[in-house]
Amino acid sequence: MLSLLCLGQLMVVVDVSIVNVALPAIRSDLGFSQVGLQWVVNSYALTYSGFLLLGGRAADLFGRRRVFVAGLALFVLASLAGAVAQDPTMLVIARSVQGLGGAILSPATLTLVTTTFVGPARPKAMAAWSAVAGGGAAVGSVLGGVLTQLVDWRWILWVNIPIGLLTIVGACNLLHESRADAAKSRLDVFGSLLVTAGLMAMVYGTVQSPTKGWGAIETLAPLIGGAVLLVWFVVHEARVAAEPLMPLGFFKVRPVTVANLTMLWLGCAVIAHFFFLSLYMQNVLKYGALDAGLAFLPGSAAMTIGAYSGPALMKRVDPRLLIAGGPVLVVAGLVWLSFIPADGTYLTNLFVPMLLVTFGTGVAMMPISFSAMTGIAPEEAGLASGVINTTRQVGGAIGLAVLATVAASQTVGAGTAGLVKGYRAAFLTGAFFAVLAVLTALFMPKAQAPSAPPAAEPAKSADAGTATA
C-alpha cells in the first residue's frame, strides 16, 4: 500500500520537472518562444498548486480512494493529450489539465499515508512519502533526459499512461475506502478558482516584465488583477464562504503556519534551480539531453538519502534544527552555484553544490511535513496535506517566475557569457529565498517526539473497518 501511494505521488511530482531537460527539444519541435517556454513548467505547477486545497477537501468528503483514482485517471488522459500536442497552446492546456489531475490525486496520497499508518510506523511511512515528494524533482530531470535523447520528448508524457493505468488497478485492489467522519458537505469551488486565477495572473505579469518593462500595461494589468483576485480569495474565505476551502483559523496552529511558510520559501529556492541547472548544462556545457539527465542522478540520490534519514535524525536532534539546518545547506549550495563560469565543468562547479541543495532539501522535507500535520483534527487531514503541497508548488511556480525574470533582466547579449550572467543572478536570488526559509524556521516551536503521531487519527474505512498497518 505504501509503495502504491508513493508511486502515485511520484508521478505527480516527477511531472513538475520531467520537462526541464526536454525544454530545448520542445521549443524546437513546437515553436515556443524563450519567454513562453517556462509555461510548459508553470502551467502545470499553477493549476496543481491552485487546486490542491480543493483536492484535499474532496478527498475528505468523497473518499480518499475514490478521489485518488479519479485524479489519476484525469492525469493519464491529460498526459495522452500532451503527448500528441501539435502546437504550444495544446501542450500548455494539456499540462494545465495534468496539474488539475495531480491536485486531485496528491492530497489523497498523504492523507492515506497519515490515516493508514499509526504509531511508530507513521514517521517511517511519512519519510518514504517525503523522499518521493522531495526527490521526485531530481528523478524527473533524470528520466526526462533519458527519454528525450533515447526516444523522443513526447515520451515524457507517454510514460505516464501505462504506469497510471497499473496504479489505478492497484488502488482498486489494495486501498480501502475512507473519509473523514465530519467532512464538509460542500466544496468551495469558487474559492479554488479565485486563488488559481490570481496566481496565474501574478506569474504572467512577472514573466512579462523582462520584455515589456515593469511600467507597461501588459505587466501591470495582470499583476494588479492577480493581487485583487488573491485579496478577494482571502475575503471570500474569511467572510463569504459558508464552508471555506481554507479556514483562516487553521493557521492559528503555530507549527502549521511556520512549516508552510518555510516550505513556501524552500520551494521558491529549490524547484526552480533544476530549471536553470538544466539550461546551464545544455546551453553552456553543451550536454545532450541524456547526459544532462544523468547528471542529476547524484542529486536525486542525495535528496532521497536526506529524506529517509528524517525519522532517525528526529529521534536524536530537535526537529527545529533540521527544519532550519536543511535550508542552510541549500543556501550554501545556491551561493556556490552563483559563481558558475562560462567555461565551467560538472565536477568542479556543479557536483558539490548540487549535493548540498538536494541533501539539505531532503533533510528538511520530513520534519516540515510532520510539523504541518501537527495539531490537526482528523476531519482536517485532507486540508493539511493539501496546504503543505500547495505551499511547496506555489513556491516553485513563484520562484521560477521570479528567477526567470531576474535571469532575463541580467542577460547581456546573446552569447554564452550573457546567459551565464543571468543564471548566476537566478541562483543568487534562489539563495535569498533559502535564507528566508532559514529565518522562518527559527520561529518553529519545540515539536513533540516523532514516535507520537500527529493529531490526525486513522480514518474509519467506509467498507473495511479502520485501516491500519
Short mmCIF file of C-alpha atoms in Angstrom, two decimals:
data_model
loop_
_atom_site.label_atom_id
_atom_site.label_comp_id
_atom_site.label_asym_id
_atom_site.label_seq_id
_atom_site.Cartn_x
_atom_site.Cartn_y
_atom_site.Cartn_z
CA MET A 1 0.00 0.00 0.00
CA LEU A 2 2.80 2.42 0.84
CA SER A 3 4.58 1.68 -2.44
CA LEU A 4 1.36 2.28 -4.34
CA LEU A 5 0.71 5.62 -2.62
CA CYS A 6 4.30 6.73 -3.14
CA LEU A 7 4.09 5.75 -6.82
CA GLY A 8 1.02 7.93 -7.25
CA GLN A 9 2.78 10.86 -5.59
CA LEU A 10 5.95 10.22 -7.61
CA MET A 11 4.04 10.55 -10.89
CA VAL A 12 2.69 13.93 -9.81
CA VAL A 13 5.98 15.34 -8.53
CA VAL A 14 8.08 13.98 -11.40
CA ASP A 15 5.93 15.79 -13.94
CA VAL A 16 6.81 19.14 -12.39
CA SER A 17 10.43 18.72 -13.51
CA ILE A 18 10.48 15.97 -16.15
CA VAL A 19 10.07 18.59 -18.87
CA ASN A 20 13.13 20.61 -17.77
CA VAL A 21 15.73 18.64 -19.72
CA ALA A 22 13.33 18.30 -22.67
CA LEU A 23 12.72 22.07 -22.98
CA PRO A 24 15.19 22.69 -25.85
CA ALA A 25 13.65 19.82 -27.84
CA ILE A 26 10.10 21.01 -27.09
CA ARG A 27 10.98 24.56 -28.13
CA SER A 28 12.47 23.38 -31.41
CA ASP A 29 9.60 21.00 -32.22
CA LEU A 30 6.60 23.16 -31.30
CA GLY A 31 8.00 26.66 -31.80
CA PHE A 32 7.88 28.09 -28.28
CA SER A 33 9.43 31.50 -27.60
CA GLN A 34 12.14 31.69 -24.93
CA VAL A 35 9.79 33.55 -22.56
CA GLY A 36 6.83 31.30 -23.36
CA LEU A 37 8.86 28.14 -22.75
CA GLN A 38 8.57 28.40 -18.97
CA TRP A 39 4.79 27.96 -19.29
CA VAL A 40 5.42 24.30 -20.09
CA VAL A 41 6.54 24.07 -16.46
CA ASN A 42 4.39 26.74 -14.82
CA SER A 43 1.05 25.85 -16.45
CA TYR A 44 1.31 22.52 -14.63
CA ALA A 45 2.63 23.98 -11.39
CA LEU A 46 -0.03 26.68 -11.12
CA THR A 47 -3.11 24.53 -11.68
CA TYR A 48 -1.56 21.89 -9.45
CA SER A 49 -0.97 24.33 -6.61
CA GLY A 50 -4.19 26.26 -7.14
CA PHE A 51 -6.48 23.24 -6.87
CA LEU A 52 -4.62 21.25 -4.21
CA LEU A 53 -6.80 22.62 -1.41
CA LEU A 54 -9.91 21.63 -3.31
CA GLY A 55 -8.39 18.19 -3.86
CA GLY A 56 -7.74 17.81 -0.14
CA ARG A 57 -11.32 18.71 0.70
CA ALA A 58 -12.67 16.38 -1.98
CA ALA A 59 -10.63 13.50 -0.55
CA ASP A 60 -12.14 14.05 2.91
CA LEU A 61 -15.66 14.40 1.54
CA PHE A 62 -15.95 11.82 -1.24
CA GLY A 63 -13.46 9.22 -0.04
CA ARG A 64 -9.69 9.08 -0.35
CA ARG A 65 -9.51 6.01 -2.63
CA ARG A 66 -12.24 7.32 -4.96
CA VAL A 67 -10.52 10.71 -5.31
CA PHE A 68 -7.11 9.04 -5.73
CA VAL A 69 -8.40 7.01 -8.67
CA ALA A 70 -10.33 9.91 -10.22
CA GLY A 71 -7.32 12.23 -10.10
CA LEU A 72 -5.07 9.56 -11.55
CA ALA A 73 -7.49 8.92 -14.43
CA LEU A 74 -7.61 12.64 -15.30
CA PHE A 75 -3.82 12.81 -15.07
CA VAL A 76 -3.46 9.91 -17.53
CA LEU A 77 -5.92 11.43 -20.03
CA ALA A 78 -4.13 14.80 -19.92
CA SER A 79 -0.80 13.06 -20.45
CA LEU A 80 -2.23 11.46 -23.59
CA ALA A 81 -3.38 14.86 -24.89
CA GLY A 82 0.04 16.39 -24.21
CA ALA A 83 1.87 13.52 -25.89
CA VAL A 84 0.06 14.20 -29.18
CA ALA A 85 0.19 18.03 -28.93
CA GLN A 86 0.88 19.78 -32.24
CA ASP A 87 1.36 23.37 -31.08
CA PRO A 88 2.33 25.32 -27.93
CA THR A 89 -1.26 26.09 -26.95
CA MET A 90 -2.33 22.46 -26.97
CA LEU A 91 0.65 21.41 -24.86
CA VAL A 92 0.14 24.19 -22.30
CA ILE A 93 -3.57 23.32 -21.96
CA ALA A 94 -2.75 19.61 -21.56
CA ARG A 95 -0.16 20.44 -18.91
CA SER A 96 -2.72 22.58 -17.09
CA VAL A 97 -5.21 19.70 -17.02
CA GLN A 98 -2.40 17.41 -15.85
CA GLY A 99 -1.86 19.79 -12.95
CA LEU A 100 -5.56 19.63 -12.10
CA GLY A 101 -5.40 15.81 -12.05
CA GLY A 102 -2.33 15.96 -9.85
CA ALA A 103 -4.07 18.37 -7.48
CA ILE A 104 -6.94 15.90 -7.06
CA LEU A 105 -4.60 12.94 -6.62
CA SER A 106 -1.76 14.26 -4.47
CA PRO A 107 -3.57 15.24 -1.23
CA ALA A 108 -5.22 11.84 -1.13
CA THR A 109 -1.80 10.16 -1.08
CA LEU A 110 -0.54 12.00 2.02
CA THR A 111 -3.90 11.73 3.77
CA LEU A 112 -3.98 7.97 3.15
CA VAL A 113 -0.43 7.69 4.49
CA THR A 114 -1.25 9.61 7.69
CA THR A 115 -4.56 7.83 8.30
CA THR A 116 -3.37 4.33 7.39
CA PHE A 117 -0.12 4.17 9.35
CA VAL A 118 -0.23 4.66 13.12
CA GLY A 119 2.24 4.80 15.99
CA PRO A 120 5.95 4.34 15.18
CA ALA A 121 5.06 3.27 11.62
CA ARG A 122 3.76 6.74 10.75
CA PRO A 123 7.10 8.65 10.80
CA LYS A 124 8.67 5.90 8.69
CA ALA A 125 5.81 6.00 6.19
CA MET A 126 5.95 9.79 6.06
CA ALA A 127 9.71 9.59 5.48
CA ALA A 128 9.09 7.40 2.43
CA TRP A 129 6.43 9.83 1.16
CA SER A 130 8.73 12.81 1.85
CA ALA A 131 11.59 11.12 -0.02
CA VAL A 132 9.32 10.73 -3.04
CA ALA A 133 7.91 14.25 -2.75
CA GLY A 134 11.35 15.78 -2.31
CA GLY A 135 13.35 13.58 -4.68
CA GLY A 136 10.76 13.50 -7.44
CA ALA A 137 12.04 16.73 -8.98
CA ALA A 138 15.54 15.27 -9.39
CA VAL A 139 14.15 11.95 -10.63
CA GLY A 140 12.05 13.83 -13.18
CA SER A 141 15.12 15.59 -14.56
CA VAL A 142 16.95 12.27 -14.95
CA LEU A 143 14.01 10.50 -16.55
CA GLY A 144 13.30 13.43 -18.85
CA GLY A 145 16.85 13.37 -20.19
CA VAL A 146 16.88 9.62 -20.77
CA LEU A 147 13.54 9.58 -22.59
CA THR A 148 14.20 12.72 -24.65
CA GLN A 149 17.53 11.57 -26.05
CA LEU A 150 16.93 7.83 -26.38
CA VAL A 151 13.36 8.05 -27.73
CA ASP A 152 11.58 11.42 -28.10
CA TRP A 153 10.48 14.25 -25.82
CA ARG A 154 6.84 13.12 -26.16
CA TRP A 155 7.71 10.01 -24.17
CA ILE A 156 7.99 12.11 -21.02
CA LEU A 157 4.18 12.14 -21.28
CA TRP A 158 3.54 8.75 -22.91
CA VAL A 159 5.27 7.01 -19.98
CA ASN A 160 2.54 8.19 -17.60
CA ILE A 161 -0.13 6.16 -19.35
CA PRO A 162 0.92 2.55 -18.62
CA ILE A 163 2.19 3.45 -15.14
CA GLY A 164 -1.01 5.33 -14.36
CA LEU A 165 -3.25 2.50 -15.53
CA LEU A 166 -1.34 -0.06 -13.44
CA THR A 167 -1.58 2.24 -10.41
CA ILE A 168 -5.34 2.59 -10.88
CA VAL A 169 -5.71 -1.20 -10.93
CA GLY A 170 -3.55 -1.48 -7.80
CA ALA A 171 -5.54 1.21 -5.99
CA CYS A 172 -8.85 -0.52 -6.69
CA ASN A 173 -7.50 -3.78 -5.27
CA LEU A 174 -5.26 -2.66 -2.38
CA LEU A 175 -6.63 0.56 -0.91
CA HIS A 176 -9.54 0.69 1.50
CA GLU A 177 -12.06 3.48 1.09
CA SER A 178 -12.04 6.03 3.90
CA ARG A 179 -13.36 9.50 4.55
CA ALA A 180 -13.41 11.94 7.44
CA ASP A 181 -16.26 11.46 9.91
CA ALA A 182 -17.01 15.18 9.97
CA ALA A 183 -16.25 16.05 6.36
CA LYS A 184 -17.65 19.28 5.00
CA SER A 185 -20.82 18.89 2.99
CA ARG A 186 -19.83 21.28 0.19
CA LEU A 187 -16.75 22.18 -1.82
CA ASP A 188 -15.64 25.78 -2.17
CA VAL A 189 -15.04 25.63 -5.93
CA PHE A 190 -15.28 29.41 -6.34
CA GLY A 191 -12.51 29.94 -3.79
CA SER A 192 -10.30 27.49 -5.64
CA LEU A 193 -10.90 29.32 -8.94
CA LEU A 194 -10.08 32.66 -7.31
CA VAL A 195 -6.72 31.55 -5.91
CA THR A 196 -5.72 29.73 -9.12
CA ALA A 197 -6.62 32.66 -11.38
CA GLY A 198 -4.88 35.08 -9.02
CA LEU A 199 -1.65 33.08 -9.00
CA MET A 200 -1.69 32.67 -12.78
CA ALA A 201 -2.21 36.39 -13.32
CA MET A 202 0.60 37.31 -10.91
CA VAL A 203 3.04 34.91 -12.57
CA TYR A 204 2.02 36.05 -16.05
CA GLY A 205 2.63 39.67 -15.11
CA THR A 206 6.02 38.80 -13.64
CA VAL A 207 7.22 36.96 -16.76
CA GLN A 208 6.06 39.86 -18.98
CA SER A 209 8.37 42.33 -17.22
CA PRO A 210 11.69 41.45 -18.97
CA THR A 211 10.28 42.19 -22.44
CA LYS A 212 7.60 44.79 -21.69
CA GLY A 213 9.03 46.54 -18.63
CA TRP A 214 7.57 46.87 -15.14
CA GLY A 215 5.64 50.03 -16.04
CA ALA A 216 3.93 48.60 -19.14
CA ILE A 217 0.20 47.91 -19.10
CA GLU A 218 0.93 44.31 -20.21
CA THR A 219 2.82 43.84 -16.93
CA LEU A 220 0.81 45.99 -14.53
CA ALA A 221 -2.66 44.79 -15.57
CA PRO A 222 -2.12 41.09 -14.73
CA LEU A 223 -0.12 41.95 -11.58
CA ILE A 224 -2.84 44.23 -10.24
CA GLY A 225 -5.60 41.88 -11.37
CA GLY A 226 -3.87 38.92 -9.73
CA ALA A 227 -3.42 40.84 -6.48
CA VAL A 228 -7.11 41.79 -6.48
CA LEU A 229 -8.13 38.16 -7.03
CA LEU A 230 -5.91 36.94 -4.19
CA VAL A 231 -7.30 39.59 -1.82
CA TRP A 232 -10.80 38.60 -2.94
CA PHE A 233 -9.91 34.99 -2.14
CA VAL A 234 -8.92 35.93 1.43
CA VAL A 235 -12.11 37.96 1.94
CA HIS A 236 -14.20 35.19 0.41
CA GLU A 237 -12.68 32.60 2.73
CA ALA A 238 -13.00 34.81 5.81
CA ARG A 239 -16.46 36.32 5.35
CA VAL A 240 -18.41 34.89 2.40
CA ALA A 241 -17.87 31.14 2.03
CA ALA A 242 -20.26 29.15 4.20
CA GLU A 243 -17.76 26.30 4.26
CA PRO A 244 -14.41 27.84 3.24
CA LEU A 245 -11.85 25.93 1.27
CA MET A 246 -9.11 27.18 3.60
CA PRO A 247 -10.42 28.29 7.01
CA LEU A 248 -8.05 31.05 8.09
CA GLY A 249 -8.28 29.85 11.69
CA PHE A 250 -6.31 26.83 10.51
CA PHE A 251 -3.16 28.98 10.64
CA LYS A 252 -3.61 29.74 14.32
CA VAL A 253 -1.73 26.48 14.89
CA ARG A 254 1.82 27.81 15.03
CA PRO A 255 3.69 24.69 13.76
CA VAL A 256 1.36 24.55 10.75
CA THR A 257 1.95 28.21 9.87
CA VAL A 258 5.72 28.08 10.29
CA ALA A 259 6.01 24.78 8.41
CA ASN A 260 4.04 26.10 5.44
CA LEU A 261 5.94 29.39 5.25
CA THR A 262 9.24 27.53 5.41
CA MET A 263 8.09 25.18 2.67
CA LEU A 264 6.99 28.15 0.55
CA TRP A 265 10.43 29.78 0.63
CA LEU A 266 12.19 26.45 0.15
CA GLY A 267 10.01 25.74 -2.88
CA CYS A 268 10.92 29.15 -4.34
CA ALA A 269 14.61 28.34 -3.97
CA VAL A 270 14.86 24.68 -4.90
CA ILE A 271 12.30 23.71 -7.54
CA ALA A 272 13.37 26.46 -9.95
CA HIS A 273 17.07 25.64 -9.57
CA PHE A 274 16.58 22.40 -11.53
CA PHE A 275 15.29 24.50 -14.44
CA PHE A 276 18.46 26.63 -14.54
CA LEU A 277 20.83 23.74 -13.92
CA SER A 278 19.35 22.01 -16.96
CA LEU A 279 19.71 25.13 -19.13
CA TYR A 280 23.31 25.68 -17.96
CA MET A 281 24.30 22.11 -18.70
CA GLN A 282 22.73 22.11 -22.17
CA ASN A 283 23.34 25.71 -23.30
CA VAL A 284 26.77 26.28 -21.73
CA LEU A 285 28.36 22.89 -21.07
CA LYS A 286 26.77 21.59 -24.32
CA TYR A 287 25.44 18.41 -22.72
CA GLY A 288 22.90 16.35 -24.63
CA ALA A 289 19.55 15.60 -23.00
CA LEU A 290 20.73 12.17 -21.82
CA ASP A 291 23.95 13.50 -20.29
CA ALA A 292 22.08 16.33 -18.57
CA GLY A 293 19.51 13.90 -17.19
CA LEU A 294 22.16 11.53 -15.85
CA ALA A 295 23.99 14.47 -14.28
CA PHE A 296 21.02 14.89 -11.92
CA LEU A 297 21.35 11.34 -10.55
CA PRO A 298 23.68 12.22 -7.64
CA GLY A 299 21.29 14.98 -6.59
CA SER A 300 18.35 12.61 -6.73
CA ALA A 301 20.20 10.12 -4.54
CA ALA A 302 21.24 12.83 -2.08
CA MET A 303 17.69 14.11 -1.69
CA THR A 304 16.34 10.60 -1.15
CA ILE A 305 19.01 9.82 1.46
CA GLY A 306 18.29 13.10 3.22
CA ALA A 307 14.55 12.41 3.36
CA TYR A 308 14.94 8.82 4.57
CA SER A 309 17.29 9.96 7.32
CA GLY A 310 14.49 12.14 8.75
CA PRO A 311 12.97 9.70 11.30
CA ALA A 312 16.35 8.67 12.69
CA LEU A 313 17.57 12.25 12.93
CA MET A 314 14.35 13.42 14.61
CA LYS A 315 14.96 10.93 17.42
CA ARG A 316 18.36 12.45 18.13
CA VAL A 317 18.04 16.08 17.05
CA ASP A 318 15.41 18.72 17.72
CA PRO A 319 13.29 18.83 14.54
CA ARG A 320 13.60 22.62 14.61
CA LEU A 321 17.32 22.24 13.90
CA LEU A 322 16.58 20.03 10.90
CA ILE A 323 13.94 22.41 9.54
CA ALA A 324 16.42 25.29 9.76
CA GLY A 325 19.61 23.32 9.06
CA GLY A 326 18.41 21.83 5.78
CA PRO A 327 17.85 25.27 4.20
CA VAL A 328 21.27 26.39 5.47
CA LEU A 329 22.81 23.73 3.21
CA VAL A 330 20.57 24.93 0.38
CA VAL A 331 21.85 28.49 0.86
CA ALA A 332 25.46 27.29 0.69
CA GLY A 333 24.82 25.28 -2.48
CA LEU A 334 22.98 28.07 -4.31
CA VAL A 335 25.57 30.70 -3.39
CA TRP A 336 28.25 28.34 -4.74
CA LEU A 337 26.25 27.95 -7.98
CA SER A 338 26.03 31.74 -8.31
CA PHE A 339 29.75 31.69 -9.22
CA ILE A 340 29.44 29.33 -12.21
CA PRO A 341 31.81 30.37 -15.03
CA ALA A 342 31.25 30.31 -18.77
CA ASP A 343 33.97 27.64 -19.09
CA GLY A 344 32.92 25.56 -16.08
CA THR A 345 32.86 21.80 -15.60
CA TYR A 346 30.39 19.48 -13.92
CA LEU A 347 32.73 18.12 -11.24
CA THR A 348 34.29 21.46 -10.38
CA ASN A 349 31.30 23.78 -10.49
CA LEU A 350 28.08 21.73 -10.19
CA PHE A 351 28.57 18.42 -8.40
CA VAL A 352 29.16 19.50 -4.79
CA PRO A 353 26.72 22.47 -4.69
CA MET A 354 24.01 20.32 -6.28
CA LEU A 355 24.50 17.75 -3.50
CA LEU A 356 24.26 20.47 -0.86
CA VAL A 357 20.98 21.79 -2.27
CA THR A 358 19.33 18.40 -2.71
CA PHE A 359 20.53 16.79 0.53
CA GLY A 360 19.57 19.88 2.52
CA THR A 361 16.10 19.85 0.98
CA GLY A 362 15.69 16.15 1.71
CA VAL A 363 16.70 16.56 5.36
CA ALA A 364 14.14 19.33 5.87
CA MET A 365 11.23 17.71 4.00
CA MET A 366 10.14 15.10 6.55
CA PRO A 367 10.20 17.31 9.68
CA ILE A 368 8.43 20.10 7.76
CA SER A 369 5.71 17.70 6.59
CA PHE A 370 5.45 16.25 10.11
CA SER A 371 5.05 19.71 11.63
CA ALA A 372 2.46 20.69 9.03
CA MET A 373 0.24 17.81 10.22
CA THR A 374 0.74 18.52 13.93
CA GLY A 375 -2.34 19.54 15.92
CA ILE A 376 -4.71 18.87 13.02
CA ALA A 377 -8.11 17.28 13.67
CA PRO A 378 -8.99 14.11 11.71
CA GLU A 379 -11.54 15.91 9.54
CA GLU A 380 -8.86 18.45 8.56
CA ALA A 381 -6.25 15.87 7.45
CA GLY A 382 -7.01 16.31 3.76
CA LEU A 383 -6.85 20.09 4.10
CA ALA A 384 -3.50 19.93 5.91
CA SER A 385 -1.95 17.71 3.22
CA GLY A 386 -3.38 19.98 0.54
CA VAL A 387 -1.95 23.09 2.18
CA ILE A 388 1.61 21.77 2.57
CA ASN A 389 1.60 20.54 -1.04
CA THR A 390 0.15 23.86 -2.17
CA THR A 391 2.80 25.94 -0.47
CA ARG A 392 5.61 23.88 -2.00
CA GLN A 393 4.20 24.11 -5.51
CA VAL A 394 3.16 27.76 -5.23
CA GLY A 395 6.69 28.44 -4.07
CA GLY A 396 8.08 26.59 -7.07
CA ALA A 397 5.87 28.50 -9.51
CA ILE A 398 6.62 31.88 -7.94
CA GLY A 399 10.30 31.04 -7.68
CA LEU A 400 10.55 30.02 -11.34
CA ALA A 401 8.74 33.18 -12.48
CA VAL A 402 10.92 35.45 -10.33
CA LEU A 403 14.19 33.69 -11.11
CA ALA A 404 13.42 33.58 -14.85
CA THR A 405 12.63 37.29 -14.74
CA VAL A 406 15.86 38.06 -12.87
CA ALA A 407 17.87 35.92 -15.28
CA ALA A 408 16.33 37.61 -18.33
CA SER A 409 16.94 41.08 -16.91
CA GLN A 410 20.61 40.29 -16.21
CA THR A 411 21.36 38.57 -19.50
CA VAL A 412 23.64 40.78 -21.58
CA GLY A 413 23.99 39.93 -25.26
CA ALA A 414 23.17 36.62 -26.91
CA GLY A 415 26.44 34.86 -26.19
CA THR A 416 27.37 32.30 -23.56
CA ALA A 417 28.74 34.96 -21.19
CA GLY A 418 25.37 36.74 -21.19
CA LEU A 419 23.48 33.54 -20.45
CA VAL A 420 25.82 32.68 -17.59
CA LYS A 421 25.38 36.11 -16.03
CA GLY A 422 21.63 35.55 -16.00
CA TYR A 423 21.98 32.06 -14.49
CA ARG A 424 24.26 33.40 -11.75
CA ALA A 425 21.70 36.03 -10.82
CA ALA A 426 18.96 33.39 -10.72
CA PHE A 427 20.92 31.13 -8.36
CA LEU A 428 21.78 34.06 -6.07
CA THR A 429 18.11 35.07 -5.93
CA GLY A 430 17.27 31.46 -5.06
CA ALA A 431 19.78 31.66 -2.20
CA PHE A 432 17.91 34.72 -0.88
CA PHE A 433 14.67 32.69 -0.78
CA ALA A 434 16.52 29.90 1.07
CA VAL A 435 17.71 32.46 3.65
CA LEU A 436 14.07 33.40 4.22
CA ALA A 437 13.35 29.70 4.82
CA VAL A 438 16.07 29.57 7.48
CA LEU A 439 14.80 32.69 9.24
CA THR A 440 11.20 31.46 9.17
CA ALA A 441 12.18 28.06 10.57
CA LEU A 442 13.63 29.75 13.66
CA PHE A 443 10.06 30.51 14.80
CA MET A 444 9.11 26.81 14.93
CA PRO A 445 8.08 25.80 18.46
CA LYS A 446 9.52 22.69 20.03
CA ALA A 447 7.90 19.68 18.36
CA GLN A 448 6.60 16.54 20.01
CA ALA A 449 8.63 13.37 19.69
CA PRO A 450 8.21 11.68 16.32
CA SER A 451 7.05 8.48 17.97
CA ALA A 452 3.87 10.31 18.96
CA PRO A 453 1.72 10.69 15.87
CA PRO A 454 0.11 13.97 14.83
CA ALA A 455 -3.39 14.64 16.00
CA ALA A 456 -4.98 13.14 12.88
CA GLU A 457 -6.11 9.67 13.87
CA PRO A 458 -6.84 6.83 11.46
CA ALA A 459 -9.99 7.42 9.49
CA LYS A 460 -12.71 4.82 9.62
CA SER A 461 -12.88 2.77 6.48
CA ALA A 462 -16.10 3.02 4.56
CA ASP A 463 -16.05 -0.61 3.61
CA ALA A 464 -13.41 -2.45 5.62
CA GLY A 465 -13.16 -1.04 9.13
CA THR A 466 -10.28 1.05 10.35
CA ALA A 467 -7.28 0.93 8.00
CA THR A 468 -4.06 0.22 9.86
CA ALA A 469 -0.65 -1.13 9.03
#
